[in-house]
Amino acid sequence: MTEPVYDQPALVESEFLQGLPAQDRVAILGVAQRRPVERDHFLLRQGDPADRVYLLAQGRLRLSTVTTDGQEVIVRYVAPGEGFGVAAALKDITYPVSIEAVENSLVMSWDRATFAQLMERYPRLAMQAMQTLAFRMREMQDRVRELQTERVERRIARALLRLVRQTGRKVETGVLIDLPLTRQDLAEMTGTTLYTVSRVLSQWEQAGLVESGRERVLIRAPHRLVTIAEDLPPQPTPDK
Amino acid sequence: MTEPVYDQPALVESEFLQGLPAQDRVAILGVAQRRPVERDHFLLRQGDPADRVYLLAQGRLRLSTVTTDGQEVIVRYVAPGEGFGVAAALKDITYPVSIEAVENSLVMSWDRATFAQLMERYPRLAMQAMQTLAFRMREMQDRVRELQTERVERRIARALLRLVRQTGRKVETGVLIDLPLTRQDLAEMTGTTLYTVSRVLSQWEQAGLVESGRERVLIRAPHRLVTIAEDLPPQPTPDK
DNA sequence: ACCCGAATTTGCGCTGGCGCAAAGACAGAA
DNA sequence: TTCTGTCTTTGCGCCAGCGCAAATTCGGGT
């Protein structure tokens, strides 16, 4: 795959490049390394030297970390147009996460020195990179607050709603979370176990909120999930 | 208090200014607003319009957020030399946290437009600000991992060790956490309740790890706290 | 010196969610 | 079509930590 990607919407409106004139985007992408990553393959592993900044052109990636006693935590998924690796490439010696493609993907990247030069030359790129970092920090802050103050069902609802916003695709019966998502994956995003996720999803399926299958979740009633996530009183359901 | 602060160590080595030549530091600090904040007074409150970037010259601040049902979460404490507010001032409409002085403090700040101009003029300031954001993001990521995978005793140990690194003062019997710290404060940093914190601290006091009092914690054996935090086998204790 | 409100301590019953078991479902490979 | 490994479901006992009560301690204000 060598055709130009410069005018792909995911890149034009990407976190790093939105708001830059086309010629600047072309210049920045023109010095990027392009790397396809097949599904189930790793872009990089936790502990690798951190020397590149990345932007996802196509596909889906999962960022995860493993604790010293082997538990895995999913930090986040990456959708096309989203940047990552900025924090690590500023100063970190090694990457704190592993990054695995959950479907065939295409990743643009710049080594640290190149990215620093680009930021100096294009101050808007620097501002966009800072905003990306700021967003991530806010996301993590929200996760901390949720983990400290909310019960497991709310956390699962919130994780699903995040995925809906990030990678949801409207279909006839609702919004499909458009990536392979096991109960174990959801558990690792929300600080619980696959059995608890399974029980909660089964309950919600019986209640008509979701439809699910193997590695698949479709949200039939996002608004009802919001009432669970936000701990609001249930709205009257429309007559059947 | 109007005497110059430009050469205070906390500012010279501060997160935003370390590595900049003295003349640049003077220029940057020269256009900062300086604001004293008395103990127990708020610098700003959650929901206030976000338009300033801050750097703490003196004192101690507490950053906290309240959930919709009134639970408080302590995001972090701020020590002299640490910057904050960058994320919010980039784009956010309102601050996601409240900031209260836990002792008399002095805060330097710049409005958003000024800080953006300073970053353009001093690229190293921009890089330092980005690194500050990156550090915060990593801190929050670590908190998420801990909350998802660790039991309450380990989380309390970790929170104390963070405070030791950030604001610990060596005294004869160990390291004093040099700020007023209630059991409730520790609970809000670790996702538990003041009663659980009290039980754990009492147990550790009997075991000789800590000495504590009202709003006060001294760590007698930091290494033993590390073994708890990291879930390591206990080292043989030296003979009495 | 005294008072009082905040902070801390300690006991104990309760429960949300986990751990584990066991079985079933199913998608992809052969 | 069959097989197999992965994923999911469901039951049930257990327990880490919470909720609440009640009492104590103590530091700052008067």
Short mmCIF file of C-alpha atoms in Angstrom, two decimals, chain A residues 14-222:
data_model
loop_
_atom_site.label_atom_id
_atom_site.label_comp_id
_atom_site.label_asym_id
_atom_site.label_seq_id
_atom_site.Cartn_x
_atom_site.Cartn_y
_atom_site.Cartn_z
CA SER A 14 -6.27 14.13 12.98
CA GLU A 15 -5.29 15.24 16.43
CA PHE A 16 -1.88 16.47 15.34
CA LEU A 17 -2.77 18.02 11.99
CA GLN A 18 -6.21 19.56 12.26
CA GLY A 19 -6.11 23.27 11.54
CA LEU A 20 -2.85 23.15 9.62
CA PRO A 21 -2.81 24.27 6.00
CA ALA A 22 -2.65 21.50 3.42
CA GLN A 23 0.92 22.28 2.41
CA ASP A 24 2.10 21.97 6.00
CA ARG A 25 0.27 18.66 6.40
CA VAL A 26 1.89 17.36 3.23
CA ALA A 27 5.30 18.42 4.48
CA ILE A 28 4.79 16.83 7.88
CA LEU A 29 3.37 13.57 6.52
CA GLY A 30 6.01 13.55 3.80
CA VAL A 31 8.74 12.90 6.36
CA ALA A 32 6.75 10.35 8.32
CA GLN A 33 7.57 6.68 8.32
CA ARG A 34 4.59 4.61 7.25
CA ARG A 35 4.23 1.21 8.76
CA PRO A 36 1.50 -1.35 8.23
CA VAL A 37 0.77 -3.49 11.28
CA GLU A 38 -1.14 -6.71 10.78
CA ARG A 39 -3.91 -7.65 13.12
CA ASP A 40 -2.69 -9.28 16.37
CA HIS A 41 0.84 -7.98 15.75
CA PHE A 42 2.58 -5.54 18.06
CA LEU A 43 3.70 -2.09 16.97
CA LEU A 44 5.82 -1.90 20.10
CA ARG A 45 6.06 -3.52 23.53
CA GLN A 46 6.15 -2.16 27.02
CA GLY A 47 9.77 -1.49 27.89
CA ASP A 48 10.92 -0.78 24.33
CA PRO A 49 13.09 2.37 23.94
CA ALA A 50 10.80 5.33 23.40
CA ASP A 51 11.95 7.30 20.42
CA ARG A 52 8.99 7.78 18.11
CA VAL A 53 5.74 9.70 17.99
CA TYR A 54 2.81 8.04 16.24
CA LEU A 55 -0.41 8.89 14.42
CA LEU A 56 -2.88 6.20 13.34
CA ALA A 57 -3.98 6.47 9.71
CA GLN A 58 -6.09 3.31 9.51
CA GLY A 59 -7.21 0.42 11.67
CA ARG A 60 -7.47 0.08 15.42
CA LEU A 61 -4.84 -0.32 18.12
CA ARG A 62 -4.97 -1.35 21.76
CA LEU A 63 -2.66 0.25 24.33
CA SER A 64 -2.11 -1.90 27.37
CA THR A 65 0.26 -2.36 30.25
CA VAL A 66 1.10 -5.33 32.45
CA THR A 67 1.72 -5.12 36.18
CA THR A 68 4.64 -6.89 37.81
CA ASP A 69 2.39 -9.77 38.82
CA GLY A 70 1.04 -10.23 35.34
CA GLN A 71 -2.27 -8.43 35.39
CA GLU A 72 -3.10 -6.57 32.24
CA VAL A 73 -4.68 -3.12 32.12
CA ILE A 74 -6.06 -1.67 28.91
CA VAL A 75 -5.15 2.01 28.90
CA ARG A 76 -7.16 2.83 25.78
CA TYR A 77 -7.94 1.92 22.19
CA VAL A 78 -6.71 4.11 19.31
CA ALA A 79 -8.92 5.04 16.37
CA PRO A 80 -7.83 6.52 13.01
CA GLY A 81 -6.70 10.12 13.38
CA GLU A 82 -5.56 9.73 16.96
CA GLY A 83 -1.98 10.36 17.99
CA PHE A 84 -0.07 8.56 20.68
CA GLY A 85 3.40 8.14 22.04
CA VAL A 86 4.00 11.87 22.52
CA ALA A 87 4.51 11.60 26.26
CA ALA A 88 6.98 8.74 26.00
CA ALA A 89 8.96 10.30 23.19
CA LEU A 90 9.53 13.58 25.02
CA LYS A 91 11.84 12.17 27.62
CA ASP A 92 10.94 8.66 28.63
CA ILE A 93 13.50 6.00 28.28
CA THR A 94 11.04 3.25 27.55
CA TYR A 95 7.42 3.00 26.51
CA PRO A 96 5.09 2.33 29.46
CA VAL A 97 2.59 0.43 27.28
CA SER A 98 2.44 -2.26 24.62
CA ILE A 99 0.59 -1.45 21.42
CA GLU A 100 -1.15 -4.20 19.48
CA ALA A 101 -3.21 -3.93 16.29
CA VAL A 102 -6.70 -5.35 16.82
CA GLU A 103 -7.25 -5.16 13.09
CA ASN A 104 -4.97 -4.48 10.12
CA SER A 105 -3.62 -0.97 10.61
CA LEU A 106 -1.42 1.73 9.12
CA VAL A 107 0.69 3.88 11.42
CA MET A 108 2.57 7.09 10.63
CA SER A 109 5.49 7.97 12.85
CA TRP A 110 8.40 10.38 13.34
CA ASP A 111 11.48 9.89 15.43
CA ARG A 112 11.93 12.18 18.38
CA ALA A 113 14.41 14.61 16.81
CA THR A 114 12.33 14.94 13.65
CA PHE A 115 9.16 15.58 15.62
CA ALA A 116 10.89 18.21 17.76
CA GLN A 117 12.07 20.00 14.61
CA LEU A 118 8.60 19.82 13.10
CA MET A 119 7.06 21.32 16.24
CA GLU A 120 9.54 24.18 16.15
CA ARG A 121 8.83 24.81 12.49
CA TYR A 122 5.06 24.44 12.83
CA PRO A 123 3.97 25.89 16.18
CA ARG A 124 0.41 24.76 15.53
CA LEU A 125 1.65 21.18 15.43
CA ALA A 126 3.19 21.73 18.86
CA MET A 127 -0.10 23.13 20.19
CA GLN A 128 -2.02 20.21 18.75
CA ALA A 129 0.42 17.74 20.29
CA MET A 130 0.03 19.49 23.63
CA GLN A 131 -3.72 19.31 23.33
CA THR A 132 -3.49 15.60 22.61
CA LEU A 133 -1.50 15.19 25.81
CA ALA A 134 -3.99 17.33 27.68
CA PHE A 135 -6.91 15.21 26.44
CA ARG A 136 -5.19 12.02 27.49
CA MET A 137 -4.48 13.45 30.93
CA ARG A 138 -8.12 14.41 31.33
CA GLU A 139 -9.24 10.96 30.20
CA MET A 140 -6.98 9.34 32.78
CA GLN A 141 -8.16 11.77 35.45
CA ASP A 142 -11.74 10.82 34.71
CA ARG A 143 -10.83 7.13 34.93
CA VAL A 144 -9.23 7.71 38.35
CA ARG A 145 -12.33 9.50 39.60
CA GLU A 146 -14.59 6.74 38.29
CA LEU A 147 -12.47 3.95 39.76
CA GLN A 148 -12.43 5.67 43.15
CA THR A 149 -16.07 6.57 43.40
CA GLU A 150 -18.22 4.35 41.17
CA ARG A 151 -19.46 0.81 41.30
CA VAL A 152 -18.64 -1.72 38.70
CA GLU A 153 -21.84 -1.49 36.62
CA ARG A 154 -21.41 2.26 36.13
CA ARG A 155 -17.79 1.82 35.11
CA ILE A 156 -18.73 -0.77 32.50
CA ALA A 157 -21.43 1.54 31.16
CA ARG A 158 -18.93 4.39 30.91
CA ALA A 159 -16.36 2.28 29.14
CA LEU A 160 -18.94 1.23 26.57
CA LEU A 161 -20.05 4.83 26.04
CA ARG A 162 -16.45 5.90 25.48
CA LEU A 163 -16.04 3.21 22.87
CA VAL A 164 -19.29 4.30 21.24
CA ARG A 165 -18.02 7.85 20.90
CA GLN A 166 -14.62 6.75 19.67
CA THR A 167 -15.42 3.90 17.33
CA GLY A 168 -19.20 3.47 17.19
CA ARG A 169 -20.92 2.75 13.89
CA LYS A 170 -24.66 3.28 13.49
CA VAL A 171 -26.49 0.20 12.37
CA GLU A 172 -30.20 -0.59 12.14
CA THR A 173 -30.68 -1.66 15.75
CA GLY A 174 -28.35 0.78 17.47
CA VAL A 175 -24.67 1.58 17.61
CA LEU A 176 -22.10 -1.13 17.02
CA ILE A 177 -18.77 -0.87 18.79
CA ASP A 178 -16.71 -1.45 15.71
CA LEU A 179 -13.79 -3.49 17.03
CA PRO A 180 -13.31 -6.96 18.48
CA LEU A 181 -14.06 -6.62 22.20
CA THR A 182 -14.04 -9.57 24.58
CA ARG A 183 -15.46 -9.61 28.09
CA GLN A 184 -11.87 -9.82 29.27
CA ASP A 185 -11.01 -6.65 27.30
CA LEU A 186 -13.85 -4.73 28.96
CA ALA A 187 -12.77 -6.09 32.34
CA GLU A 188 -9.25 -4.78 31.77
CA MET A 189 -10.63 -1.34 30.94
CA THR A 190 -12.78 -1.13 34.04
CA GLY A 191 -10.98 -2.86 36.87
CA THR A 192 -13.13 -5.92 37.15
CA THR A 193 -13.21 -9.54 35.94
CA LEU A 194 -14.59 -11.11 32.77
CA TYR A 195 -17.24 -12.92 34.86
CA THR A 196 -18.60 -9.69 36.30
CA VAL A 197 -18.67 -8.11 32.83
CA SER A 198 -20.44 -11.18 31.50
CA ARG A 199 -23.09 -11.03 34.22
CA VAL A 200 -23.68 -7.32 33.67
CA LEU A 201 -23.90 -7.65 29.86
CA SER A 202 -26.26 -10.61 30.15
CA GLN A 203 -28.49 -8.59 32.43
CA TRP A 204 -28.45 -5.63 30.06
CA GLU A 205 -29.17 -7.87 27.11
CA GLN A 206 -32.25 -9.21 28.85
CA ALA A 207 -33.25 -5.63 29.58
CA GLY A 208 -32.89 -4.71 25.90
CA LEU A 209 -30.05 -2.24 26.35
CA VAL A 210 -27.47 -4.16 24.36
CA GLU A 211 -27.04 -6.99 21.92
CA SER A 212 -23.84 -8.92 22.20
CA GLY A 213 -22.00 -11.83 20.79
CA ARG A 214 -18.52 -13.26 20.88
CA GLU A 215 -16.07 -10.31 20.88
CA ARG A 216 -18.95 -8.04 19.89
CA VAL A 217 -21.16 -5.45 21.60
CA LEU A 218 -23.96 -3.41 20.06
CA ILE A 219 -25.67 -0.70 22.10
CA ARG A 220 -29.38 -0.66 21.42
CA ALA A 221 -30.27 2.11 23.87
CA PRO A 222 -27.33 4.48 24.46
#
